[in-house]
């Protein structure tokens, strides 16, 4: 009974929405299989991306503070898991001898790139337009993420009581706000291209 009700509701969904949902599911499943089976164990993308974010973070902090006191180092740390401590590669940004911020692979923005690009790919538009939005959007998200990491480091060093709130809420909302704004710009342009102002 419940299955037939769900099927009836699914049949009432417009074809364009069904196509968007199915494309999104295919992209999500394909990405997760590729990432978990190959990219995560080898760190083929994560390693250079995390290092790039760490180096960019140090560069922005040095630029902002007019100094050379921030440096980036690739190191290893441990993270508690259900199976005990696990070795984790980190890209640490130091201020003198003190760690200002650690860039772990989940903080490098890769998942955000895929989330953003997957939405664009699923939307109806020309290939040229999708490519332009995907490339320019990923570059913008990367820059915003590096700035976010730099500000997190700055808050940790100079306003430590606000560090947790800034890291988990303020700067995260800023990054997601940029992604949503890019999606809205893309969606609006798609409507205009189809004559739906």
N, CA, C and O of each residue as an XYZ file, in Angstrom:
788
protein
N       0.819     -1.200      0.000
C       0.000      0.000      0.000
C       0.862      1.262      0.000
O       0.627      2.177     -0.789
N       1.867      1.309      0.893
C       2.730      2.487      0.980
C       3.542      2.661     -0.293
O       3.781      3.785     -0.736
N       3.968      1.540     -0.885
C       4.759      1.604     -2.119
C       3.934      2.179     -3.263
O       4.430      2.997     -4.038
N       2.670      1.754     -3.373
C       1.821      2.275     -4.451
C       1.525      3.760     -4.246
O       1.403      4.506     -5.217
N       1.407      4.196     -2.980
C       1.178      5.612     -2.698
C       2.397      6.434     -3.099
O       2.265      7.495     -3.709
N       3.588      5.938     -2.751
C       4.820      6.637     -3.143
C       4.970      6.686     -4.653
O       5.384      7.701     -5.212
N       4.631      5.578     -5.313
C       4.722      5.516     -6.778
C       3.746      6.497     -7.413
O       4.080      7.157     -8.398
N       2.547      6.597     -6.857
C       1.552      7.546     -7.366
C       2.055      8.980     -7.217
O       1.931      9.790     -8.136
N       2.625      9.285     -6.045
C       3.164     10.626     -5.824
C       4.333     10.906     -6.761
O       4.447     12.013     -7.287
N       5.208      9.915     -6.978
C       6.358     10.083     -7.868
C       5.888     10.348     -9.298
O       6.490     11.153    -10.009
N       4.821      9.679     -9.721
C       4.295      9.875    -11.075
C       3.712     11.275    -11.283
O       3.612     11.745    -12.416
N       3.327     11.940    -10.186
C       2.792     13.305    -10.289
C       3.892     14.365    -10.358
O       3.628     15.523    -10.680
N       5.119     13.961    -10.055
C       6.246     14.901    -10.086
C       6.547     15.257    -11.542
O       6.576     14.368    -12.393
N       6.772     16.546    -11.847
C       7.086     16.941    -13.231
C       8.340     16.216    -13.757
O       9.257     15.904    -12.996
N       8.356     15.962    -15.045
C       9.454     15.206    -15.673
C      10.807     15.879    -15.460
O      11.807     15.194    -15.242
N      10.853     17.216    -15.519
C      12.120     17.932    -15.337
C      12.673     17.724    -13.928
O      13.885     17.597    -13.749
N      11.792     17.690    -12.930
C      12.226     17.475    -11.549
C      12.721     16.047    -11.378
O      13.739     15.814    -10.727
N      11.993     15.074    -11.970
C      12.434     13.678    -11.913
C      13.822     13.528    -12.517
O      14.692     12.867    -11.949
N      14.016     14.148    -13.670
C      15.309     14.066    -14.349
C      16.416     14.671    -13.480
O      17.509     14.110    -13.392
N      16.141     15.804    -12.844
C      17.116     16.449    -11.957
C      17.473     15.530    -10.793
O      18.650     15.354    -10.479
N      16.461     14.942    -10.151
C      16.685     14.063     -9.000
C      17.478     12.822     -9.413
O      18.423     12.433     -8.726
N      17.101     12.207    -10.519
C      17.804     10.998    -10.965
C      19.252     11.299    -11.344
O      20.154     10.537    -10.997
N      19.479     12.400    -12.050
C      20.860     12.788    -12.373
C      21.669     13.022    -11.102
O      22.813     12.583    -10.987
N      21.053     13.721    -10.151
C      21.730     13.997     -8.882
C      22.106     12.724     -8.143
O      23.217     12.609     -7.625
N      21.177     11.760     -8.089
C      21.468     10.485     -7.427
C      22.589      9.722     -8.119
O      23.454      9.144     -7.460
N      22.572      9.721     -9.439
C      23.627      9.033    -10.196
C      24.983      9.668     -9.928
O      25.969      8.967     -9.701
N      25.030     11.004     -9.955
C      26.292     11.711     -9.691
C      26.769     11.428     -8.268
O      27.951     11.165     -8.047
N      25.850     11.484     -7.305
C      26.210     11.237     -5.903
C      26.765      9.827     -5.706
O      27.806      9.650     -5.072
N      26.078      8.838     -6.242
C      26.529      7.446     -6.085
C      27.861      7.230     -6.789
O      28.761      6.607     -6.227
N      27.999      7.736     -8.011
C      29.261      7.585     -8.758
C      30.415      8.259     -8.019
O      31.507      7.700     -7.921
N      30.166      9.472     -7.494
C      31.216     10.194     -6.764
C      31.633      9.434     -5.512
O      32.826      9.273     -5.254
N      30.656      8.962     -4.730
C      30.980      8.253     -3.490
C      31.770      6.973     -3.758
O      32.716      6.666     -3.034
N      31.391      6.235     -4.784
C      32.132      5.019     -5.133
C      33.552      5.371     -5.547
O      34.506      4.762     -5.063
N      33.704      6.345     -6.434
C      35.026      6.767     -6.893
C      35.879      7.273     -5.741
O      37.053      6.922     -5.624
N      35.277      8.106     -4.885
C      36.042      8.705     -3.791
C      36.449      7.666     -2.748
O      37.618      7.588     -2.372
N      35.486      6.870     -2.281
C      35.775      5.908     -1.216
C      36.675      4.766     -1.677
O      37.512      4.287     -0.911
N      36.507      4.325     -2.929
C      37.284      3.182     -3.416
C      38.684      3.568     -3.895
O      39.619      2.776     -3.773
N      38.834      4.768     -4.433
C      40.120      5.103     -5.044
C      40.735      6.399     -4.519
O      41.894      6.408     -4.106
N      39.980      7.480     -4.531
C      40.553      8.792     -4.210
C      40.884      8.965     -2.724
O      41.907      9.562     -2.389
N      40.038      8.454     -1.836
C      40.304      8.591     -0.403
C      41.565      7.829      0.020
O      42.429      8.407      0.680
N      41.693      6.546     -0.343
C      42.900      5.818      0.094
C      44.199      6.374     -0.499
O      45.237      6.353      0.162
N      44.151      6.864     -1.720
C      45.381      7.342     -2.365
C      45.644      8.818     -2.095
O      46.766      9.292     -2.275
N      44.612      9.551     -1.663
C      44.688     11.008     -1.438
C      45.159     11.740     -2.700
O      45.819     12.776     -2.617
N      44.818     11.197     -3.844
C      45.255     11.749     -5.127
C      44.856     13.214     -5.286
O      45.638     14.020     -5.790
N      43.653     13.557     -4.863
C      43.193     14.947     -4.950
C      43.343     15.650     -3.600
O      43.744     16.812     -3.542
N      43.022     14.947     -2.525
C      43.046     15.561     -1.193
C      44.420     16.090     -0.802
O      44.521     17.183     -0.246
N      45.475     15.335     -1.084
C      46.817     15.749     -0.643
C      47.225     17.097     -1.236
O      47.551     18.013     -0.481
N      47.218     17.248     -2.568
C      47.609     18.566     -3.109
C      46.609     19.676     -2.771
O      46.999     20.831     -2.598
N      45.322     19.329     -2.676
C      44.322     20.355     -2.373
C      44.468     20.848     -0.936
O      44.425     22.053     -0.689
N      44.640     19.928      0.012
C      44.824     20.337      1.411
C      46.082     21.179      1.565
O      46.085     22.177      2.286
N      47.162     20.771      0.880
C      48.401     21.546      0.955
C      48.216     22.938      0.341
O      48.718     23.930      0.868
N      47.501     22.993     -0.761
C      47.246     24.278     -1.413
C      46.432     25.200     -0.513
O      46.716     26.394     -0.425
N      45.422     24.649      0.156
C      44.604     25.454      1.077
C      45.467     25.922      2.250
O      45.367     27.077      2.665
N      46.311     25.040      2.785
C      47.204     25.426      3.879
C      48.179     26.508      3.471
O      48.378     27.476      4.206
N      48.791     26.355      2.303
C      49.743     27.356      1.807
C      49.031     28.682      1.532
O      49.566     29.751      1.826
N      47.828     28.606      0.970
C      47.047     29.825      0.716
C      46.642     30.518      1.998
O      46.621     31.747      2.070
N      46.320     29.727      3.015
C      45.956     30.282      4.318
C      47.132     31.055      4.917
O      46.978     32.185      5.382
N      48.307     30.427      4.896
C      49.509     31.100      5.422
C      49.805     32.367      4.627
O      50.155     33.392      5.213
N      49.672     32.315      3.316
C      49.944     33.474      2.458
C      49.004     34.634      2.791
O      49.442     35.778      2.914
N      47.703     34.330      2.936
C      46.731     35.383      3.252
C      47.019     35.979      4.620
O      46.964     37.197      4.787
N      47.327     35.132      5.604
C      47.633     35.645      6.940
C      48.874     36.531      6.926
O      48.896     37.570      7.586
N      49.903     36.134      6.185
C      51.110     36.967      6.074
C      50.805     38.280      5.369
O      51.311     39.332      5.760
N      49.983     38.219      4.339
C      49.595     39.427      3.613
C      48.795     40.360      4.529
O      49.056     41.562      4.576
N      47.836     39.809      5.242
C      46.965     40.602      6.110
C      47.734     41.228      7.278
O      47.455     42.361      7.672
N      48.698     40.490      7.828
C      49.429     40.979      9.005
C      50.755     41.641      8.622
O      51.510     42.061      9.499
N      51.042     41.736      7.334
C      52.290     42.333      6.844
C      53.506     41.683      7.510
O      54.391     42.370      8.020
N      53.531     40.353      7.495
C      54.621     39.635      8.153
C      55.011     38.405      7.344
O      54.468     38.148      6.270
N      55.959     37.657      7.880
C      56.344     36.352      7.338
C      56.310     35.337      8.474
O      57.052     34.354      8.459
N      55.452     35.577      9.453
C      55.408     34.753     10.658
C      54.557     33.496     10.517
O      54.623     32.608     11.367
N      53.757     33.409      9.453
C      52.894     32.248      9.258
C      53.535     31.327      8.225
O      53.881     31.755      7.124
N      53.689     30.062      8.594
C      54.249     29.084      7.656
C      53.359     27.853      7.628
O      52.613     27.579      8.568
N      53.455     27.128      6.544
C      52.629     25.954      6.306
C      53.522     24.717      6.327
O      54.578     24.704      5.694
N      53.104     23.673      7.054
C      53.869     22.423      7.108
C      52.931     21.236      6.946
O      51.853     21.187      7.538
N      53.368     20.276      6.127
C      52.623     19.027      5.988
C      53.088     18.107      7.112
O      54.278     17.813      7.228
N      52.148     17.655      7.937
C      52.483     16.823      9.093
C      51.444     15.719      9.256
O      50.531     15.581      8.441
N      51.596     14.941     10.314
C      50.633     13.887     10.638
C      50.160     14.070     12.061
O      50.921     14.498     12.930
N      48.922     13.751     12.294
C      48.358     13.801     13.633
C      47.516     12.565     13.859
O      47.464     11.684     13.002
N      46.865     12.491     14.987
C      45.978     11.361     15.265
C      44.580     11.881     15.540
O      44.385     12.975     16.069
N      43.623     11.064     15.163
C      42.230     11.415     15.394
C      41.549     10.242     16.070
O      41.697      9.105     15.624
N      40.796     10.497     17.149
C      40.114      9.382     17.810
C      38.990      8.822     16.936
O      38.197      9.577     16.372
N      38.930      7.508     16.832
C      37.856      6.828     16.097
C      37.320      5.697     16.965
O      37.824      5.461     18.063
N      36.305      5.003     16.478
C      35.745      3.865     17.221
C      36.770      2.743     17.384
O      36.703      1.964     18.334
N      37.717      2.670     16.448
C      38.746      1.623     16.492
C      40.043      2.108     17.137
O      41.085      1.470     16.983
N      39.990      3.209     17.844
C      41.190      3.753     18.474
C      41.755      4.895     17.654
O      41.186      5.263     16.626
N      42.887      5.467     18.103
C      43.491      6.599     17.370
C      43.925      6.192     15.957
O      44.512      5.129     15.752
N      43.626      7.053     15.004
C      43.985      6.807     13.612
C      44.907      7.920     13.126
O      44.686      9.095     13.418
N      45.951      7.533     12.376
C      46.874      8.506     11.807
C      46.148      9.341     10.767
O      45.439      8.806      9.915
N      46.328     10.655     10.841
C      45.663     11.548      9.902
C      46.646     12.569      9.367
O      47.318     13.249     10.141
N      46.738     12.685      8.039
C      47.601     13.732      7.477
C      46.975     15.102      7.705
O      45.765     15.277      7.561
N      47.807     16.059      8.059
C      47.354     17.431      8.319
C      48.233     18.410      7.575
O      49.401     18.135      7.299
N      47.673     19.527      7.263
C      48.456     20.644      6.759
C      48.326     21.731      7.815
O      47.305     22.416      7.891
N      49.359     21.885      8.624
C      49.317     22.817      9.742
C      49.885     24.176      9.355
O      50.932     24.273      8.715
N      49.175     25.216      9.756
C      49.659     26.581      9.576
C      50.135     27.053     10.941
O      49.374     27.082     11.909
N      51.418     27.424     10.998
C      52.033     27.843     12.258
C      52.186     29.354     12.309
O      52.436     30.012     11.300
N      52.029     29.875     13.505
C      52.389     31.258     13.808
C      53.546     31.152     14.792
O      53.354     30.771     15.947
N      54.748     31.489     14.330
C      55.976     31.204     15.066
C      56.017     29.690     15.302
O      56.073     28.943     14.325
N      55.992     29.208     16.528
C      56.037     27.764     16.782
C      54.675     27.210     17.206
O      54.578     26.053     17.616
N      53.647     28.008     17.112
C      52.312     27.607     17.570
C      51.411     27.301     16.381
O      51.379     28.057     15.410
N      50.671     26.182     16.458
C      49.732     25.855     15.379
C      48.555     26.826     15.433
O      47.852     26.921     16.439
N      48.361     27.530     14.348
C      47.229     28.458     14.260
C      45.978     27.724     13.788
O      44.883     27.952     14.303
N      46.146     26.845     12.810
C      45.012     26.070     12.291
C      45.547     24.823     11.591
O      46.629     24.845     11.005
N      44.780     23.742     11.659
C      45.108     22.497     10.967
C      44.098     22.277      9.853
O      42.889     22.287     10.085
N      44.599     22.080      8.655
C      43.719     21.813      7.514
C      43.681     20.303      7.314
O      44.657     19.707      6.859
N      42.561     19.692      7.652
C      42.361     18.267      7.404
C      41.698     18.124      6.039
O      41.155     19.091      5.503
N      41.742     16.923      5.481
C      41.142     16.707      4.162
C      39.670     17.132      4.087
O      39.270     17.712      3.077
N      38.842     16.866      5.118
C      37.447     17.323      5.025
C      37.293     18.847      4.964
O      36.224     19.346      4.613
N      38.360     19.591      5.306
C      38.289     21.063      5.290
C      38.811     21.672      3.993
O      38.818     22.894      3.842
N      39.250     20.829      3.055
C      39.900     21.384      1.864
C      38.924     21.853      0.783
O      39.345     22.450     -0.208
N      37.642     21.594      0.960
C      36.633     22.095      0.029
C      36.246     21.142     -1.088
O      35.375     21.474     -1.893
N      36.863     19.966     -1.164
C      36.578     19.045     -2.268
C      35.100     18.660     -2.317
O      34.492     18.680     -3.387
N      34.523     18.313     -1.175
C      33.099     17.947     -1.146
C      32.219     19.115     -1.598
O      31.203     18.916     -2.264
N      32.623     20.335     -1.228
C      31.861     21.514     -1.655
C      31.920     21.690     -3.172
O      30.928     22.063     -3.798
N      33.092     21.419     -3.760
C      33.235     21.518     -5.215
C      32.272     20.546     -5.902
O      31.582     20.904     -6.857
N      32.240     19.308     -5.394
C      31.401     18.279     -6.003
C      29.926     18.615     -5.814
O      29.131     18.462     -6.742
N      29.557     19.070     -4.627
C      28.174     19.473     -4.360
C      27.741     20.579     -5.318
O      26.671     20.511     -5.922
N      28.579     21.586     -5.443
C      28.266     22.713     -6.325
C      28.191     22.256     -7.790
O      27.217     22.536     -8.488
N      29.232     21.552     -8.238
C      29.291     21.128     -9.645
C      28.172     20.151     -9.989
O      27.616     20.200    -11.086
N      27.841     19.261     -9.050
C      26.765     18.306     -9.300
C      25.443     18.991     -9.558
O      24.694     18.577    -10.442
N      25.145     20.034     -8.800
C      23.913     20.789     -9.008
C      23.905     21.427    -10.397
O      22.905     21.362    -11.112
N      25.016     22.038    -10.769
C      25.103     22.711    -12.078
C      24.928     21.699    -13.215
O      24.213     21.955    -14.184
N      25.589     20.557    -13.080
C      25.515     19.530    -14.127
C      24.083     19.016    -14.282
O      23.652     18.708    -15.393
N      23.350     18.922    -13.181
C      21.977     18.400    -13.230
C      20.970     19.378    -13.831
O      19.896     18.967    -14.272
N      21.302     20.656    -13.852
C      20.376     21.662    -14.357
C      20.386     21.689    -15.891
O      21.407     21.394    -16.512
N      19.255     22.042    -16.492
C      19.225     22.159    -17.958
C      19.917     23.448    -18.410
O      19.507     24.545    -18.028
N      20.951     23.311    -19.213
C      21.678     24.467    -19.760
C      22.645     23.940    -20.817
O      22.843     22.732    -20.947
N      23.236     24.850    -21.560
C      24.203     24.434    -22.578
C      25.483     23.944    -21.896
O      25.788     24.330    -20.768
N      26.210     23.102    -22.590
C      27.463     22.567    -22.056
C      28.456     23.694    -21.789
O      29.140     23.687    -20.766
N      28.537     24.648    -22.689
C      29.470     25.775    -22.533
C      29.188     26.535    -21.232
O      30.094     26.862    -20.466
N      27.922     26.795    -21.020
C      27.525     27.534    -19.830
C      27.802     26.759    -18.548
O      28.247     27.330    -17.553
N      27.536     25.448    -18.579
C      27.820     24.607    -17.415
C      29.315     24.612    -17.106
O      29.717     24.735    -15.949
N      30.135     24.479    -18.147
C      31.589     24.455    -17.949
C      32.068     25.779    -17.347
O      32.874     25.784    -16.416
N      31.573     26.894    -17.877
C      31.968     28.216    -17.359
C      31.575     28.356    -15.895
O      32.382     28.797    -15.076
N      30.332     27.982    -15.557
C      29.877     28.111    -14.170
C      30.608     27.151    -13.240
O      30.942     27.523    -12.115
N      30.861     25.931    -13.685
C      31.553     24.962    -12.833
C      32.975     25.440    -12.544
O      33.395     25.452    -11.386
N      33.718     25.830    -13.569
C      35.115     26.243    -13.371
C      35.195     27.526    -12.539
O      35.941     27.588    -11.561
N      34.432     28.540    -12.925
C      34.510     29.807    -12.192
C      33.960     29.652    -10.775
O      34.487     30.260     -9.844
N      32.915     28.852    -10.596
C      32.348     28.637     -9.272
C      33.297     27.897     -8.350
O      33.434     28.255     -7.180
N      33.955     26.866     -8.868
C      34.914     26.112     -8.049
C      36.086     27.013     -7.655
O      36.552     26.952     -6.517
N      36.561     27.837     -8.571
C      37.639     28.775     -8.220
C      37.199     29.746     -7.123
O      37.959     30.018     -6.193
N      35.983     30.266     -7.228
C      35.476     31.188     -6.208
C      35.310     30.476     -4.860
O      35.680     31.025     -3.822
N      34.761     29.269     -4.872
C      34.586     28.508     -3.629
C      35.944     28.208     -3.000
O      36.096     28.284     -1.781
N      36.930     27.867     -3.829
C      38.286     27.610     -3.319
C      38.844     28.864     -2.616
O      39.368     28.778     -1.505
N      38.727     30.008     -3.266
C      39.240     31.263     -2.692
C      38.513     31.586     -1.379
O      39.148     31.948     -0.388
N      37.191     31.454     -1.378
C      36.417     31.731     -0.165
C      36.809     30.761      0.950
O      36.887     31.157      2.113
N      37.055     29.496      0.608
C      37.455     28.516      1.621
C      38.826     28.843      2.205
O      39.029     28.704      3.412
N      39.763     29.272      1.377
C      41.085     29.661      1.877
C      40.955     30.873      2.810
O      41.573     30.911      3.874
N      40.155     31.853      2.406
C      39.923     33.022      3.264
C      39.259     32.591      4.572
O      39.605     33.096      5.640
N      38.311     31.663      4.491
C      37.656     31.133      5.692
C      38.685     30.516      6.637
O      38.660     30.788      7.837
N      39.589     29.687      6.110
C      40.616     29.042      6.941
C      41.535     30.086      7.577
O      41.928     29.951      8.735
N      41.874     31.121      6.816
C      42.728     32.188      7.360
C      42.021     32.912      8.498
O      42.636     33.193      9.527
N      40.740     33.216      8.327
C      40.004     33.902      9.383
C      39.817     33.014     10.602
O      39.859     33.495     11.734
N      39.610     31.709     10.378
C      39.514     30.781     11.510
C      40.822     30.808     12.300
O      40.804     30.876     13.529
N      41.955     30.755     11.597
C      43.260     30.804     12.263
C      43.414     32.104     13.043
O      43.885     32.101     14.181
N      43.025     33.191     12.439
C      43.147     34.503     13.091
C      42.301     34.562     14.361
O      42.755     35.058     15.392
N      41.072     34.055     14.283
C      40.188     34.049     15.452
C      40.754     33.130     16.540
O      40.711     33.472     17.722
N      41.279     31.970     16.147
C      41.878     31.049     17.128
C      43.014     31.732     17.878
O      43.133     31.590     19.095
N      43.849     32.473     17.152
C      45.006     33.113     17.781
C      44.638     34.310     18.647
O      45.174     34.466     19.744
N      43.733     35.154     18.170
C      43.494     36.433     18.831
C      42.164     36.534     19.589
O      42.018     37.376     20.475
N      41.213     35.690     19.246
C      39.909     35.696     19.926
C      39.491     34.257     20.212
O      38.442     33.816     19.742
N      40.299     33.515     20.981
C      40.070     32.073     21.141
C      38.704     31.689     21.697
O      38.214     30.598     21.405
N      38.078     32.551     22.485
C      36.773     32.174     23.035
C      35.678     32.133     21.966
O      34.624     31.531     22.174
N      35.931     32.772     20.827
C      34.965     32.741     19.725
C      35.337     31.730     18.640
O      34.622     31.597     17.646
N      36.436     31.028     18.822
C      36.975     30.161     17.763
C      36.009     29.060     17.352
O      35.784     28.847     16.160
N      35.440     28.364     18.316
C      34.553     27.246     17.993
C      33.313     27.726     17.238
O      32.918     27.126     16.239
N      32.709     28.797     17.715
C      31.526     29.348     17.051
C      31.859     29.832     15.639
O      31.114     29.582     14.692
N      32.984     30.525     15.517
C      33.397     31.043     14.200
C      33.659     29.905     13.226
O      33.242     29.958     12.069
N      34.352     28.874     13.700
C      34.716     27.754     12.824
C      33.504     26.958     12.381
O      33.350     26.663     11.196
N      32.644     26.609     13.326
C      31.533     25.705     13.008
C      30.304     26.405     12.451
O      29.483     25.762     11.797
N      30.153     27.689     12.687
C      28.927     28.356     12.255
C      29.166     29.529     11.311
O      28.759     29.484     10.149
N      29.820     30.572     11.801
C      29.928     31.811     11.025
C      30.567     31.573      9.665
O      29.960     31.865      8.634
N      31.785     31.046      9.652
C      32.504     30.908      8.383
C      31.937     29.787      7.519
O      32.037     29.840      6.293
N      31.340     28.770      8.147
C      30.687     27.715      7.372
C      29.474     28.285      6.640
O      29.253     27.976      5.469
N      28.682     29.124      7.332
C      27.527     29.749      6.684
C      27.958     30.663      5.537
O      27.259     30.766      4.529
N      29.089     31.316      5.688
C      29.584     32.187      4.615
C      29.873     31.366      3.362
O      29.472     31.743      2.261
N      30.571     30.242      3.532
C      30.914     29.398      2.373
C      29.644     28.859      1.720
O      29.498     28.927      0.499
N      28.733     28.330      2.518
C      27.482     27.812      1.938
C      26.643     28.933      1.334
O      25.941     28.712      0.347
N      26.704     30.120      1.907
C      26.008     31.269      1.327
C      26.509     31.592     -0.070
O      25.723     31.913     -0.962
N      27.826     31.507     -0.257
C      28.417     31.740     -1.593
C      27.934     30.683     -2.574
O      27.585     31.002     -3.711
N      27.914     29.424     -2.139
C      27.468     28.341     -3.023
C      26.002     28.538     -3.416
O      25.648     28.399     -4.587
N      25.162     28.859     -2.452
C      23.738     29.072     -2.750
C      23.555     30.272     -3.682
O      22.719     30.237     -4.585
N      24.332     31.326     -3.463
C      24.252     32.501     -4.348
C      24.638     32.119     -5.782
O      23.991     32.554     -6.735
N      25.682     31.314     -5.935
C      26.087     30.868     -7.277
C      24.987     30.036     -7.927
O      24.696     30.204     -9.111
N      24.376     29.138     -7.155
C      23.272     28.337     -7.685
C      22.117     29.217     -8.130
O      21.530     28.992     -9.188
N      21.791     30.220     -7.324
C      20.674     31.110     -7.669
C      20.965     31.907     -8.938
O      20.088     32.094     -9.781
N      22.202     32.371     -9.062
C      22.591     33.102    -10.280
C      22.473     32.190    -11.494
O      21.941     32.591    -12.529
N      22.971     30.963    -11.364
C      22.895     30.011    -12.471
C      21.437     29.699    -12.805
O      21.060     29.695    -13.977
N      20.619     29.440    -11.791
C      19.206     29.091    -12.007
C      18.443     30.244    -12.644
O      17.611     30.028    -13.525
N      18.721     31.461    -12.206
C      18.043     32.617    -12.783
C      18.402     32.770    -14.252
O      17.536     33.039    -15.085
N      19.660     32.601    -14.564
C      20.101     32.698    -15.958
C      19.498     31.592    -16.808
O      19.216     31.806    -17.987
N      19.295     30.408    -16.228
C      18.651     29.309    -16.965
C      17.219     29.702    -17.295
O      16.763     29.490    -18.419
N      16.498     30.279    -16.321
C      15.114     30.711    -16.566
C      15.052     31.779    -17.648
O      14.179     31.732    -18.515
N      15.974     32.744    -17.607
C      15.986     33.809    -18.604
C      16.292     33.257    -19.997
O      15.741     33.716    -20.997
N      17.194     32.248    -20.040
C      17.549     31.649    -21.331
C      16.341     30.914    -21.937
O      16.239     30.773    -23.156
N      15.428     30.449    -21.066
C      14.237     29.759    -21.563
C      13.033     30.691    -21.640
O      11.907     30.242    -21.852
N      13.272     31.991    -21.466
C      12.203     32.972    -21.608
C      11.239     33.032    -20.448
O      10.084     33.424    -20.615
N      11.713     32.637    -19.245
C      10.847     32.657    -18.063
C      11.362     33.718    -17.095
O      11.970     33.351    -16.089
N      11.165     34.954    -17.327
C      11.632     36.004    -16.405
C      10.851     35.888    -15.188
O      11.050     36.660    -14.250
